[in-house]
Short mmCIF file of C-alpha atoms in Angstrom, two decimals:
data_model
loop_
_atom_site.label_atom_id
_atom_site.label_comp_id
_atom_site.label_asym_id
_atom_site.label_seq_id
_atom_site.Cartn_x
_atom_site.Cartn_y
_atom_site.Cartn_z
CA UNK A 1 41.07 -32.95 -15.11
CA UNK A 2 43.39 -31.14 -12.72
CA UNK A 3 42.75 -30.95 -9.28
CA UNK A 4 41.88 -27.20 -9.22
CA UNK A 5 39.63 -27.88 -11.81
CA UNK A 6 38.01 -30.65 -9.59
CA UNK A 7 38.24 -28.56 -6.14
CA UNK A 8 35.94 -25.41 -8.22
CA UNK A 9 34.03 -28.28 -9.57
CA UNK A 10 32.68 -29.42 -6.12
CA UNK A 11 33.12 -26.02 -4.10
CA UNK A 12 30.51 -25.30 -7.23
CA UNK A 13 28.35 -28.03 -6.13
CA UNK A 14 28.30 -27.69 -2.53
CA UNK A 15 27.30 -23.69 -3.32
CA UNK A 16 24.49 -24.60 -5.25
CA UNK A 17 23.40 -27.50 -3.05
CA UNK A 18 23.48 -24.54 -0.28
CA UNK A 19 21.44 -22.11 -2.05
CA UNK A 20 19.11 -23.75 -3.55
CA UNK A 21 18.47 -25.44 0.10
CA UNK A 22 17.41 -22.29 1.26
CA UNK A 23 16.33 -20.57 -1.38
CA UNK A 24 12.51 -19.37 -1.49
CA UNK A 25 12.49 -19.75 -5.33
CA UNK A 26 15.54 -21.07 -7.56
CA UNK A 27 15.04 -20.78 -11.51
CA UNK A 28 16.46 -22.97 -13.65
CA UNK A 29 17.46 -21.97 -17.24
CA UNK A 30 16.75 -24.61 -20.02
CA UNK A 31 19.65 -24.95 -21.76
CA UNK A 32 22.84 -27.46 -22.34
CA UNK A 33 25.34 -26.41 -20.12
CA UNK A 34 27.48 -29.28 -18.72
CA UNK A 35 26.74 -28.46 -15.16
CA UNK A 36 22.65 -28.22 -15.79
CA UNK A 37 21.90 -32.01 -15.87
CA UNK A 38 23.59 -32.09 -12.07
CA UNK A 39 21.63 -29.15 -11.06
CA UNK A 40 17.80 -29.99 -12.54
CA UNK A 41 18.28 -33.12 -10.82
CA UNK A 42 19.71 -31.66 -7.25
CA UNK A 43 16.48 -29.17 -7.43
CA UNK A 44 14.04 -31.72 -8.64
CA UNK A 45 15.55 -34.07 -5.62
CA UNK A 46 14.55 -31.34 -3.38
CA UNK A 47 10.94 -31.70 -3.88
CA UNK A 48 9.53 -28.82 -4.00
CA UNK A 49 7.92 -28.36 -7.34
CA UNK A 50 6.26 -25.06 -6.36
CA UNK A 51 9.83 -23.43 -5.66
CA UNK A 52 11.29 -24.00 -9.27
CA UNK A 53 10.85 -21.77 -12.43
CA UNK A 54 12.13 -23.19 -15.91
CA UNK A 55 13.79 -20.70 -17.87
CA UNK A 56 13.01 -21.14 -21.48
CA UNK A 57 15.50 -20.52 -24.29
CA UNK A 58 15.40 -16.89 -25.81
CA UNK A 59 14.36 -15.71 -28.81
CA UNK A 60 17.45 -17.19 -31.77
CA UNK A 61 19.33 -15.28 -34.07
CA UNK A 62 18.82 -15.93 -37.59
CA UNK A 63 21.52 -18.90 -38.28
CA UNK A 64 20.44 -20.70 -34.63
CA UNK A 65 18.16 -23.16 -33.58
CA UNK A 66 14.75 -21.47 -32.83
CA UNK A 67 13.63 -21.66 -29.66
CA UNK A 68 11.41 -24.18 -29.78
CA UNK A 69 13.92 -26.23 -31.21
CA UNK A 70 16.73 -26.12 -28.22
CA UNK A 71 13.70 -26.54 -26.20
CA UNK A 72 13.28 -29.85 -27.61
CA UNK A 73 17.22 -30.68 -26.90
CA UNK A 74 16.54 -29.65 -22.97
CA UNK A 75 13.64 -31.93 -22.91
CA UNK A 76 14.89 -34.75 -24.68
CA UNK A 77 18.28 -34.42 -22.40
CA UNK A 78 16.87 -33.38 -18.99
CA UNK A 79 12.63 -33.80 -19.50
CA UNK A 80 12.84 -37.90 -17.61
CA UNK A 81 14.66 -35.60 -14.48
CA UNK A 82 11.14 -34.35 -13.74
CA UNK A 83 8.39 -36.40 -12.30
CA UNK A 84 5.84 -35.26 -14.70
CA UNK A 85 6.37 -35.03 -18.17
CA UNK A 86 6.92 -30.77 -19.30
CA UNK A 87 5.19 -29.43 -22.11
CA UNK A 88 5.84 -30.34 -25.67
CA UNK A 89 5.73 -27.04 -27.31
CA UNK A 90 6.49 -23.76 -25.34
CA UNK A 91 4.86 -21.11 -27.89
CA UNK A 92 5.61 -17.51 -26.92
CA UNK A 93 5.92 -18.49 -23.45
CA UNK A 94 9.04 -17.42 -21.82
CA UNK A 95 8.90 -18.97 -18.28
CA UNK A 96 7.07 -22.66 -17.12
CA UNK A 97 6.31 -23.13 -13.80
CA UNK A 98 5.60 -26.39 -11.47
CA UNK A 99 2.38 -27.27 -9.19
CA UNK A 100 2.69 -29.42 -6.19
CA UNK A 101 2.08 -32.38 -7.96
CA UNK A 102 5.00 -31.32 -10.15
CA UNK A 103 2.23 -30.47 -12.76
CA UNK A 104 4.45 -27.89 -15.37
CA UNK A 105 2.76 -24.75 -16.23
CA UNK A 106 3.63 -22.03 -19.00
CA UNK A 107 3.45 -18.57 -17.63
CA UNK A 108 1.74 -16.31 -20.40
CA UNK A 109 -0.35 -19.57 -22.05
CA UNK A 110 -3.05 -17.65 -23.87
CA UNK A 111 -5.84 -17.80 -21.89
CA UNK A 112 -4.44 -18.59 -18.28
CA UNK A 113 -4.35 -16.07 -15.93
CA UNK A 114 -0.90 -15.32 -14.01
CA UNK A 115 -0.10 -16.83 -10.59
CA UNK A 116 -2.28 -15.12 -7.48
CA UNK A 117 -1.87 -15.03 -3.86
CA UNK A 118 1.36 -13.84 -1.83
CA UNK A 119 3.56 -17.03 -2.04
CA UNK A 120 7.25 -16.31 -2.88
CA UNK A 121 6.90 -17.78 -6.02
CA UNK A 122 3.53 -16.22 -7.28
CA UNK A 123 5.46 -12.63 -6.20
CA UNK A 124 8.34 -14.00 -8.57
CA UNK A 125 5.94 -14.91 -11.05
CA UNK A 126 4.49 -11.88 -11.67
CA UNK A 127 7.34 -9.60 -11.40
CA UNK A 128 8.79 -11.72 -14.09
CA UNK A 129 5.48 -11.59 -16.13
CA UNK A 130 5.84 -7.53 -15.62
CA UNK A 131 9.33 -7.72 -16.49
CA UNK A 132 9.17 -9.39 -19.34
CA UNK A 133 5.86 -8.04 -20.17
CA UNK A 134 3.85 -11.23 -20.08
CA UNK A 135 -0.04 -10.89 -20.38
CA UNK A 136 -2.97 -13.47 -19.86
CA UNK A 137 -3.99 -12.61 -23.50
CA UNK A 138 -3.49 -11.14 -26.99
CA UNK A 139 -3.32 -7.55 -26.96
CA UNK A 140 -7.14 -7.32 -29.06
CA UNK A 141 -8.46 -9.06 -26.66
CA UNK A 142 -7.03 -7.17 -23.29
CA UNK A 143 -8.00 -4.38 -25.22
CA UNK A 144 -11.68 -5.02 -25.52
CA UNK A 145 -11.70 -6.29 -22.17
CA UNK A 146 -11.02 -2.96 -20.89
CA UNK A 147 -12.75 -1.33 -22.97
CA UNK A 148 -16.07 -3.51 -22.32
CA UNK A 149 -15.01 -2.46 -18.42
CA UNK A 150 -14.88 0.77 -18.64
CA UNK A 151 -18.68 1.30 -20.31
CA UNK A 152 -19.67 -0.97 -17.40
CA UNK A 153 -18.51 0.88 -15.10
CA UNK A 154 -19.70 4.43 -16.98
CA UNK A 155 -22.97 2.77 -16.88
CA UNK A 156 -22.89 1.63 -13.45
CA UNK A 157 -21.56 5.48 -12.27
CA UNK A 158 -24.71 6.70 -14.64
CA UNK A 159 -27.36 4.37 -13.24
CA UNK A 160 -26.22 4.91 -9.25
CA UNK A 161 -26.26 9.09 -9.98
CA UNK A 162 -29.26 8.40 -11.72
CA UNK A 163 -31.09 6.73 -8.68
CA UNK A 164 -30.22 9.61 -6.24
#
């Protein structure tokens, strides 16, 4: 390697180390790039679980890997980097997610509900749910939810007009 190679290489590092110092969230993308394994391990050494997103791979094209599958090659490669072991399948979900006990969380696991409170990362959180338009439930089910509200709160409207 040349030495201008080797100067980038840790004027690289240093940036990182920097940012991701002061950085109120830094998100991580899970895939194989020859810098990652350096990074997941600089952020993890920071410990503070409830400052890191995981980026999951994106949908494949039709001759790649699927997702799931360079998932697997991030986990196998990089998954011992994190104090608690991440999730073996990743579904639909497009974003995972750390508790302060480095617990990992998919954002958008059927049935969950997305981050609350005003924390950096729960802001970041749901932005990127809204962004990428990640919801707490199948569409059916949001939509009879709603729907279920909405004759409540007819009812409750009728019954409080009712009593005057």
């Amino acid at each position: 390697m040349d030495t201008a190679s080797t100067a980038w290489g840790e004027e690289w590092q240093g940036r990182v180390d920097e940012l991701a110092g002061r950085a109120g969230v830094v998100i991580l993308h899970a895939g194989d790039g020859d810098g990652l394994a350096w990074e997941v391990r600089r952020v993890v050494a920071l410990d503070a679980p409830e400052r890191v997103i995981l980026s999951l791979p994106l949908d494949a094209g039709r001759k790649e890997p699927s997702r799931q599958e360079r998932y697997e090659v991030f986990r196998r490669r990089l998954g011992d980097a994190f104090p608690r072991s991440l999730p073996e399948a990743i579904g639909h979900c497009q974003f995972l997610y750390f508790d302060a006990d480095w617990t990992p969380r998919l954002l958008g696991e059927r049935g969950t509900a997305l981050p609350v409170g005003e924390s950096e990362r729960a802001t970041v959180l749901r932005r990127l749910a809204r962004e990428f338009k990640i919801a707490w439930a199948p569409r059916w089910v949001r939509v009879s939810v709603y729907v279920i509200v909405l004759f409540a709160a007819a009812w409750l409207v009728e019954t409080l007009l009712s009593s005057v």
